[in-house]
Tab-separated table of C-alpha atoms in Angstrom:
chain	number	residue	atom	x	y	z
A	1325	UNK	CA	100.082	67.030	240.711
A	1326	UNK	CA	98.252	66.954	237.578
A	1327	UNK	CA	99.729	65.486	234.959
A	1328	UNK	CA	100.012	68.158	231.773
A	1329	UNK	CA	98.539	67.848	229.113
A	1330	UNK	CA	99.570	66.035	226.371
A	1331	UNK	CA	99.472	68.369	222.322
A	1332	UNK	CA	100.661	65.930	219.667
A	1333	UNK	CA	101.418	67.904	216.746
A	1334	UNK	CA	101.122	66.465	213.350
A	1335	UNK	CA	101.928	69.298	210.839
A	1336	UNK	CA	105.634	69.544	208.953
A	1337	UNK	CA	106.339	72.726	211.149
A	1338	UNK	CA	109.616	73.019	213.059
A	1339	UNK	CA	109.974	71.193	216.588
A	1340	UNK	CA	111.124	74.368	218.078
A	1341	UNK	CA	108.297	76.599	215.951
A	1342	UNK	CA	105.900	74.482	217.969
A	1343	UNK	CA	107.679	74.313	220.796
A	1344	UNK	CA	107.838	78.178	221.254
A	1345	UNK	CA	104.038	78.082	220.432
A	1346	UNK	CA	103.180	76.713	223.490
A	1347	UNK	CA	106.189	77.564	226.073
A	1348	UNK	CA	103.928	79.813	227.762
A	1349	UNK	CA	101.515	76.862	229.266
A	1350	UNK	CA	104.921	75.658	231.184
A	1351	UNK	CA	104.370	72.637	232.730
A	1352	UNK	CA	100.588	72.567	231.848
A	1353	UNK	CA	101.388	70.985	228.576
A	1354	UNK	CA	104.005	68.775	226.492
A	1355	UNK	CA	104.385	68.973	223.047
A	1356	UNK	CA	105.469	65.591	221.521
A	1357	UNK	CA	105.497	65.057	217.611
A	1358	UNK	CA	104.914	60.950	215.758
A	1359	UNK	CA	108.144	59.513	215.703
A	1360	UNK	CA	107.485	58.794	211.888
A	1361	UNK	CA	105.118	60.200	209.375
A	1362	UNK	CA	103.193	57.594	208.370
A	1363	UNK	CA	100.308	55.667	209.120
A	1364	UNK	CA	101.884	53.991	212.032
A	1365	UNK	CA	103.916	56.882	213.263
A	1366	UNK	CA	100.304	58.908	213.918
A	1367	UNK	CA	98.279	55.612	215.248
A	1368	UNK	CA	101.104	55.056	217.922
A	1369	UNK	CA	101.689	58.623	218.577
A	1370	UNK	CA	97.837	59.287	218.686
A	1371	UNK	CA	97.532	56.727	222.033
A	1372	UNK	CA	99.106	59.013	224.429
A	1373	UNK	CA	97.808	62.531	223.036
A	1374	UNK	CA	95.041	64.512	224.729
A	1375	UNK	CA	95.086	67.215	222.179
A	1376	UNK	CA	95.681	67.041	218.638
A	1377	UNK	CA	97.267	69.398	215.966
A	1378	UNK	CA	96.048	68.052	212.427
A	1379	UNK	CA	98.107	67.807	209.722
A	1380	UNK	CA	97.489	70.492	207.036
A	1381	UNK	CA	98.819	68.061	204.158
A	1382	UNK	CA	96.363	65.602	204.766
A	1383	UNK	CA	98.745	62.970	204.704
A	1384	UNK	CA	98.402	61.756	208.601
A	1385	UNK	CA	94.507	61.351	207.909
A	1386	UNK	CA	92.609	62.053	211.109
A	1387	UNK	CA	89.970	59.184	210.324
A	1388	UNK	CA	87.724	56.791	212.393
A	1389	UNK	CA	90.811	54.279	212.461
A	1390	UNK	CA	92.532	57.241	214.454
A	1391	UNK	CA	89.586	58.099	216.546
A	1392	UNK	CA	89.959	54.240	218.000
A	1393	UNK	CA	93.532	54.473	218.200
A	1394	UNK	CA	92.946	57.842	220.302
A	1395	UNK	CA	91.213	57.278	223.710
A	1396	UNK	CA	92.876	60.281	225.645
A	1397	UNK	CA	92.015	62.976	223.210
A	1398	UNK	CA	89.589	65.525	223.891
A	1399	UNK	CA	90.294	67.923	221.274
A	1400	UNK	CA	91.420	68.401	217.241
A	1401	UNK	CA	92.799	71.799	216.054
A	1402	UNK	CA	92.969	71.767	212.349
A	1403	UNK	CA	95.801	74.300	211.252
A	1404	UNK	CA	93.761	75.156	207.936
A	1405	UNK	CA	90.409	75.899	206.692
A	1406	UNK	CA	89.669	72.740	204.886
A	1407	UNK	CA	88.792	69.529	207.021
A	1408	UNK	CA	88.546	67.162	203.850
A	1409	UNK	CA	91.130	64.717	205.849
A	1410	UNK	CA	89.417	64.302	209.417
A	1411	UNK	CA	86.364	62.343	209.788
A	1412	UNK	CA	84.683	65.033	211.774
A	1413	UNK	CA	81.276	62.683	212.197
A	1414	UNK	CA	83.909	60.127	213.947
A	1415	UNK	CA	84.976	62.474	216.087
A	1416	UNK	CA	81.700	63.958	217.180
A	1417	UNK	CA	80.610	60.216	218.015
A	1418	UNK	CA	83.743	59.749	220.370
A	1419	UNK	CA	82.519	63.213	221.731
A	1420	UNK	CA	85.746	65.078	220.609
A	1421	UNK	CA	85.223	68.703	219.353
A	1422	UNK	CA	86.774	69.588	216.158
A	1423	UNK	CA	87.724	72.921	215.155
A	1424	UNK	CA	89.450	74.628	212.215
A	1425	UNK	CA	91.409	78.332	211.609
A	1426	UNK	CA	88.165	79.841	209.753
A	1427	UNK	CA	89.525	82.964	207.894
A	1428	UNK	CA	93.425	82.827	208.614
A	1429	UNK	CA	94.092	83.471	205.462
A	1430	UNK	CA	91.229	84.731	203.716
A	1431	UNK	CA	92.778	87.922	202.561
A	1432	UNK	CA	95.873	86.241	201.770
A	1433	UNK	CA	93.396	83.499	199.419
A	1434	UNK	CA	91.535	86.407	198.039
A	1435	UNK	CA	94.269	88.378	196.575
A	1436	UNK	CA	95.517	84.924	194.795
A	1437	UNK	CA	92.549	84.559	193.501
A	1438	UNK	CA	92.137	88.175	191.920
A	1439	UNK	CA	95.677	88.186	190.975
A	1440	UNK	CA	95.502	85.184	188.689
A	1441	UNK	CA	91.612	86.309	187.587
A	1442	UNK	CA	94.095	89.420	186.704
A	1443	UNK	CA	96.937	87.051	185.221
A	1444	UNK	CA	94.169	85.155	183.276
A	1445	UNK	CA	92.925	87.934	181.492
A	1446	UNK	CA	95.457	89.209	179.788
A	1447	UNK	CA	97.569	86.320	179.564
A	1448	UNK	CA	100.561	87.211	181.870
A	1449	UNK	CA	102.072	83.587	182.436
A	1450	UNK	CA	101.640	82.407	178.768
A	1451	UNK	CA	103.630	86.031	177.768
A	1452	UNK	CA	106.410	85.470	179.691
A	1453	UNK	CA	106.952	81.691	178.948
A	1454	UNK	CA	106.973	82.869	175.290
A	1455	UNK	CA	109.394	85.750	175.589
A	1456	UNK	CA	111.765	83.365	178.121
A	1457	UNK	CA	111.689	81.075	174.888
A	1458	UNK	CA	113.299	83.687	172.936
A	1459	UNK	CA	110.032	84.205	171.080
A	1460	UNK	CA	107.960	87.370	170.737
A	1461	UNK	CA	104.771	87.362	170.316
A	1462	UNK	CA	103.050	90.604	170.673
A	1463	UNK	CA	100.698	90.129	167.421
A	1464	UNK	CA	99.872	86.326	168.802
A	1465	UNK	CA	98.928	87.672	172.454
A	1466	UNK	CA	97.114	91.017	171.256
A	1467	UNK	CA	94.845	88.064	169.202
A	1468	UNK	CA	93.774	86.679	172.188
A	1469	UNK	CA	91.821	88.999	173.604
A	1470	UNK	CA	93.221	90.238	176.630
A	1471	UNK	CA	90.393	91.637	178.822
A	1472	UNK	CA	90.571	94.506	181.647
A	1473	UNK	CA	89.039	92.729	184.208
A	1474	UNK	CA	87.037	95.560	185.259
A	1475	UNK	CA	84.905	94.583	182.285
A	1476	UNK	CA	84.225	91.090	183.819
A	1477	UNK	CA	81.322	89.986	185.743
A	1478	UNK	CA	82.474	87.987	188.367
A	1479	UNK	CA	81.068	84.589	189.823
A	1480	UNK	CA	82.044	83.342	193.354
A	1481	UNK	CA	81.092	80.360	194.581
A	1482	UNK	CA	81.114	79.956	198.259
A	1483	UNK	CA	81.093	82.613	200.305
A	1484	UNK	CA	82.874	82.165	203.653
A	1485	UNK	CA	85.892	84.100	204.682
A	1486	UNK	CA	87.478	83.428	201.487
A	1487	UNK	CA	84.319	84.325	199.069
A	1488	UNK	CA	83.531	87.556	201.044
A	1489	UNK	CA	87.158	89.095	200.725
A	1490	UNK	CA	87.536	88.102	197.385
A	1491	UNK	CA	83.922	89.738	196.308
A	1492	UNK	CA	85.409	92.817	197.916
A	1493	UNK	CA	88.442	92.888	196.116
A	1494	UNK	CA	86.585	92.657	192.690
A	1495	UNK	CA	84.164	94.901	193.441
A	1496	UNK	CA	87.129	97.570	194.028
A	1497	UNK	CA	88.396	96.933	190.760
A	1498	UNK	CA	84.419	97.753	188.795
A	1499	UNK	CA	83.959	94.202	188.450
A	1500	UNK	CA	80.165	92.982	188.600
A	1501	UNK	CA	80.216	90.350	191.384
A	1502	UNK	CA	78.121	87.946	192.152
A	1503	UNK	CA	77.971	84.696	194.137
A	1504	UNK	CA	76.189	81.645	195.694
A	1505	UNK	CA	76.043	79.639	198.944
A	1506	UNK	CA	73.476	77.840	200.586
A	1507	UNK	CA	72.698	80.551	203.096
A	1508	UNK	CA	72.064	83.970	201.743
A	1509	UNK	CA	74.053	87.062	203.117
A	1510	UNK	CA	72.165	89.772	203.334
A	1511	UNK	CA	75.421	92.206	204.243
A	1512	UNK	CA	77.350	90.405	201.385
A	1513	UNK	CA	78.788	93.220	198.980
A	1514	UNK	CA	77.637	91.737	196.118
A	1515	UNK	CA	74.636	89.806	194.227
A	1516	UNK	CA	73.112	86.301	195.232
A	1517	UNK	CA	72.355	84.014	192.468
A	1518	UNK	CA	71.290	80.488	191.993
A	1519	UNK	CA	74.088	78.546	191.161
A	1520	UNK	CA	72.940	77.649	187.595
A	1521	UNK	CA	71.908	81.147	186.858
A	1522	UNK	CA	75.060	82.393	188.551
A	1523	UNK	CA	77.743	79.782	186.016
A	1524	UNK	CA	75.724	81.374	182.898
A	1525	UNK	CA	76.119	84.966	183.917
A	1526	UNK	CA	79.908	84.951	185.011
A	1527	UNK	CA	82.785	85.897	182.872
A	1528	UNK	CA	85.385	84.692	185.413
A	1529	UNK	CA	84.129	81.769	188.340
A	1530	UNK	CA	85.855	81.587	191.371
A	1531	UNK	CA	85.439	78.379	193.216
A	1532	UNK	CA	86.076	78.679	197.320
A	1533	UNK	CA	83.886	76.496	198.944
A	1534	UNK	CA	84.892	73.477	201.254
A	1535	UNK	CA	85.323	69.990	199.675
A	1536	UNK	CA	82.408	67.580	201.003
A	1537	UNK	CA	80.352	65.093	199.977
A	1538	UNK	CA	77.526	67.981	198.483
A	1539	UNK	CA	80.221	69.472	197.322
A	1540	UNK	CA	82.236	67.280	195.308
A	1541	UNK	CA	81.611	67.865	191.606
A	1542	UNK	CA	79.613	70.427	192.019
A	1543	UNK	CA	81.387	72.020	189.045
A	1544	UNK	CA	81.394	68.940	186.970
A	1545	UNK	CA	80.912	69.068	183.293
A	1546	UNK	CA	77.059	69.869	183.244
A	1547	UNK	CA	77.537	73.412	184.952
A	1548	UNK	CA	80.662	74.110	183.289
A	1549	UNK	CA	78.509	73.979	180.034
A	1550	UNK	CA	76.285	76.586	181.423
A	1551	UNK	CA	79.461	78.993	181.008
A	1552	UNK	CA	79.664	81.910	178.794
A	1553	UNK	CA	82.145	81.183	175.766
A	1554	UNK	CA	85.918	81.625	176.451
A	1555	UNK	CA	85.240	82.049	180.400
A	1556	UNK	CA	87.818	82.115	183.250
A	1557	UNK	CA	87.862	79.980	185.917
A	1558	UNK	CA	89.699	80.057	188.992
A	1559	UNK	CA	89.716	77.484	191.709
A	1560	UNK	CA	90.819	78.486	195.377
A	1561	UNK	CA	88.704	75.864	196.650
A	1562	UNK	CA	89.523	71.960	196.381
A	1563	UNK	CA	90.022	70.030	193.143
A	1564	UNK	CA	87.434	67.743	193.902
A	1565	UNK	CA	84.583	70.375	193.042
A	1566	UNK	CA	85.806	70.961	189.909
A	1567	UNK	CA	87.584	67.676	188.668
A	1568	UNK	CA	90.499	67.703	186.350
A	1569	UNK	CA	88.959	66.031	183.770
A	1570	UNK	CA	85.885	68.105	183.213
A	1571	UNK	CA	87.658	71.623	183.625
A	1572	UNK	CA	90.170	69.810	180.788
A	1573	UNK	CA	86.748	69.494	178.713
A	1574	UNK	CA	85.658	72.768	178.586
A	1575	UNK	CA	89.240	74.050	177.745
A	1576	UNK	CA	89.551	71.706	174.992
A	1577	UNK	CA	85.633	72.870	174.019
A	1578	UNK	CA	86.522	76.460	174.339
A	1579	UNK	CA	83.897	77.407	176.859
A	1580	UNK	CA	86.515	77.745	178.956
A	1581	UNK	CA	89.290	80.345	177.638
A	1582	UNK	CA	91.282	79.905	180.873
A	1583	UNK	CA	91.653	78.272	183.931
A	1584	UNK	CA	93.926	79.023	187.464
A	1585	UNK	CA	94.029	76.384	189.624
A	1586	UNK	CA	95.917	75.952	193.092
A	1587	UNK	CA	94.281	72.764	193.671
A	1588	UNK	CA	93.823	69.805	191.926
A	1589	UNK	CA	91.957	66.219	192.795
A	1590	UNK	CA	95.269	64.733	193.080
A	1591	UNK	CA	98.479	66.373	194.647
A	1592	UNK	CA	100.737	66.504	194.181
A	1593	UNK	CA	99.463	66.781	190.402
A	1594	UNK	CA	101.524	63.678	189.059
A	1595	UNK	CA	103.865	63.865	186.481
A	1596	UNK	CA	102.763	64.028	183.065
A	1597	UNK	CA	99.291	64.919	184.298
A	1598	UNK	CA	97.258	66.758	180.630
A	1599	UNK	CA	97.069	69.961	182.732
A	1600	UNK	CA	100.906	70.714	183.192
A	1601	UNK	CA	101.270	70.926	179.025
A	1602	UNK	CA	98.292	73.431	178.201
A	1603	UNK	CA	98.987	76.929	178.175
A	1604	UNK	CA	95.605	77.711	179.163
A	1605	UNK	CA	96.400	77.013	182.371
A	1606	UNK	CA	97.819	78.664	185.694
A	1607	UNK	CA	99.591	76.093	187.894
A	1608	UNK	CA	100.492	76.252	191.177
A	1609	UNK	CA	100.923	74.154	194.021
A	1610	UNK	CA	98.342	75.089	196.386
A	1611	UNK	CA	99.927	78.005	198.064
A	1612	UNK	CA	97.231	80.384	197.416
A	1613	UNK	CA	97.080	81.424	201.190
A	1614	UNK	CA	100.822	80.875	201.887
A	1615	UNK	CA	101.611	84.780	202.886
A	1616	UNK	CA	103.775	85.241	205.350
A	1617	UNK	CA	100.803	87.841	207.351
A	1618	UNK	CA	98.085	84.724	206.567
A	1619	UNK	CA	101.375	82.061	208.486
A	1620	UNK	CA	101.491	84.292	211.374
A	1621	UNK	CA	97.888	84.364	211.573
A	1622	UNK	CA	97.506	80.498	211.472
A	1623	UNK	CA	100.089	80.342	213.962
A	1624	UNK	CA	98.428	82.290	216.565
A	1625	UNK	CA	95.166	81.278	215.830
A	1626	UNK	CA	96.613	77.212	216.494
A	1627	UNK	CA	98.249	78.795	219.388
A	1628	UNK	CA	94.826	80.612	220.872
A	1629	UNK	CA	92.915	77.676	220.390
A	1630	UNK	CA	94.735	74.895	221.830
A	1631	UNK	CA	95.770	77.100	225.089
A	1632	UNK	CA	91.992	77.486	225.566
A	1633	UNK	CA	91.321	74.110	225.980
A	1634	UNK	CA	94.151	73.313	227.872
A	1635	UNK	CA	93.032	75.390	230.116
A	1636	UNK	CA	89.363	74.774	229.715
A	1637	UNK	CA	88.076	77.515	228.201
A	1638	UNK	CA	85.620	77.550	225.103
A	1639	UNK	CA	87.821	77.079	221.658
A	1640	UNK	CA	86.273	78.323	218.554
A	1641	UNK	CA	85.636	77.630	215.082
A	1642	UNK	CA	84.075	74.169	216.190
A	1643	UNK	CA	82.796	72.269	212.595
A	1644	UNK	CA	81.405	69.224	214.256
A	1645	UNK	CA	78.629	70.667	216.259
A	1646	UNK	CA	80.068	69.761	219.661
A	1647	UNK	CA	80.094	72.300	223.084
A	1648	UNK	CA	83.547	74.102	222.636
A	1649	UNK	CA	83.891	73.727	226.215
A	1650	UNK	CA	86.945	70.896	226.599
A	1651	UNK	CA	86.865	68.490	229.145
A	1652	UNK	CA	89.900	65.573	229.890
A	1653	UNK	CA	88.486	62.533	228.912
């Protein structure tokens, strides 16, 4: 009898979530879970495992340190979109396909990101701290210059899943949308743009691109002074593309009126950290896709993928350029 498969599963979901995900493949497959997370939890776990289940926090980093501690596996499902914290090239070299849940929660991303474009403009969080105070400020908010964001043209940068759905959105509000990537998209419900041309010409800039090595900074200080005075921006992306310090620089310069950010170059974003005092500034803790639909979609889609290659069929969403066909190694 063949011995079953064996899915080590490195994400802070529930045993019995997991468990339940996979019940189906009976005694095709085992599900077994690091006995601590850390660094030497993962690299002891990772020795038996055939299949892997990243882990969406990044903290059990899926590096080439793992790749030689993991001679069995055959396959890496990312449960997320962003693969900043697996060294895909590693993997590719040790012939493992990696693959990630493109466009789980797109919608879910989207609507963050035109609900705090919404928030931004007319100053929603900054309001309500003021009137939980005891203060109330209508004169001091009206002075602002709260915008109807139908008025806005509209930047996106990126335009996968995320940047599609979120171009949508806008453009069912009357916003004037625009947007970059490196391949055009000739379907794309809105306007391409060079990047350079496309900073200068948007009112609000919505970053949701993936973190890489082209990637990072992209947004750095330079571009961010191509901005139109008192801009928005909003970052659905990684904090990495637009670090802390230079989106703090164009706040404090006033090209920036604004800024929403669910992700930040460090995070948690450390105590004391310039960006938690401003009142420019939307926090939050990069939950931007944490709907319950865009939970049950990442579920299934973890679910889909890793039965496939248990039982040898293609997987999708491959990054690493790999046939999706999975063999035992």
């Amino acid at each position: 009898m063949t011995a079953p498969w064996r899915i080590l599963s490195l994400p802070p979901i529930a045993d019995e979530i997991v468990h339940g995900l996979f019940a189906p493949l009976g005694d095709a497959a085992e599900v077994a879970f690091p006995q601590t997370r850390d660094r030497a939890g993962l690299l002891a776990a990772l020795a038996g495992a055939d299949l892997v289940i990243g882990d969406f926090t990044g903290r059990l980093a899926l590096d080439a340190e793992a790749v030689a501690a993991a001679p069995r596996v055959s396959f890496v499902q990312m449960p997320a979109v962003g693969i900043d914290s697996i060294d895909v090239a590693a993997w590719a070299s040790a012939g493992v396909p990696v693959a990630n849940a493109a466009g789980f929660n797109a919608r879910g991303v989207a609507e963050w990101a035109v609900g705090a474009a919404f928030a931004l403009c007319r100053n929603l969080a900054r309001g309500d701290r003021a009137v939980r105070a005891g203060g109330w400020p209508q004169m001091e908010m009206a002075a602002l210059g709260p915008r109807e964001i139908h008025t806005q043209r509209v930047g996106i940068v990126g335009f996968g899943a995320i940047g599609a759905e979120a171009a949508r959105l806008f453009a069912a509000l009357g916003c004037a949308v625009s947007y970059w990537t490196r391949r055009r998209r000739p379907e794309a419900p809105a306007t391409y743009r060079e990047l350079d041309e496309l900073v200068a010409t948007s009112d609000v800039l919505v970053l949701a691109l993936p973190l890489t090595e082209e990637t990072r900074g992209l947004i750095g200080p330079e571009r961010l002074a191509l901005l139109p005075d008192k801009a928005l921006l909003v970052n659905v992306a990684r904090g990495g593309i637009a670090p802390d310090g230079a989106v703090l620089a164009a706040l404090d310069s006033g090209r920036l009126a604004g800024a929403a950010l669910d992700v930040f170059e460090q995070e948690p974003l450390p105590e004391g950290h310039p960006l938690r005092s401003r009142e420019d500034v939307l926090l939050s803790p990069h939950t931007a896709g944490a709907s319950v639909q865009s939970q049950l979609n990442l579920l299934g889609m973890v679910r889909d993928n890793v039965t496939a290659a248990v039982q040898g069929r293609d997987v999708q969403n491959v990054v690493n350029g790999l046939n999706p066909l999975v063999t035992r190694r």
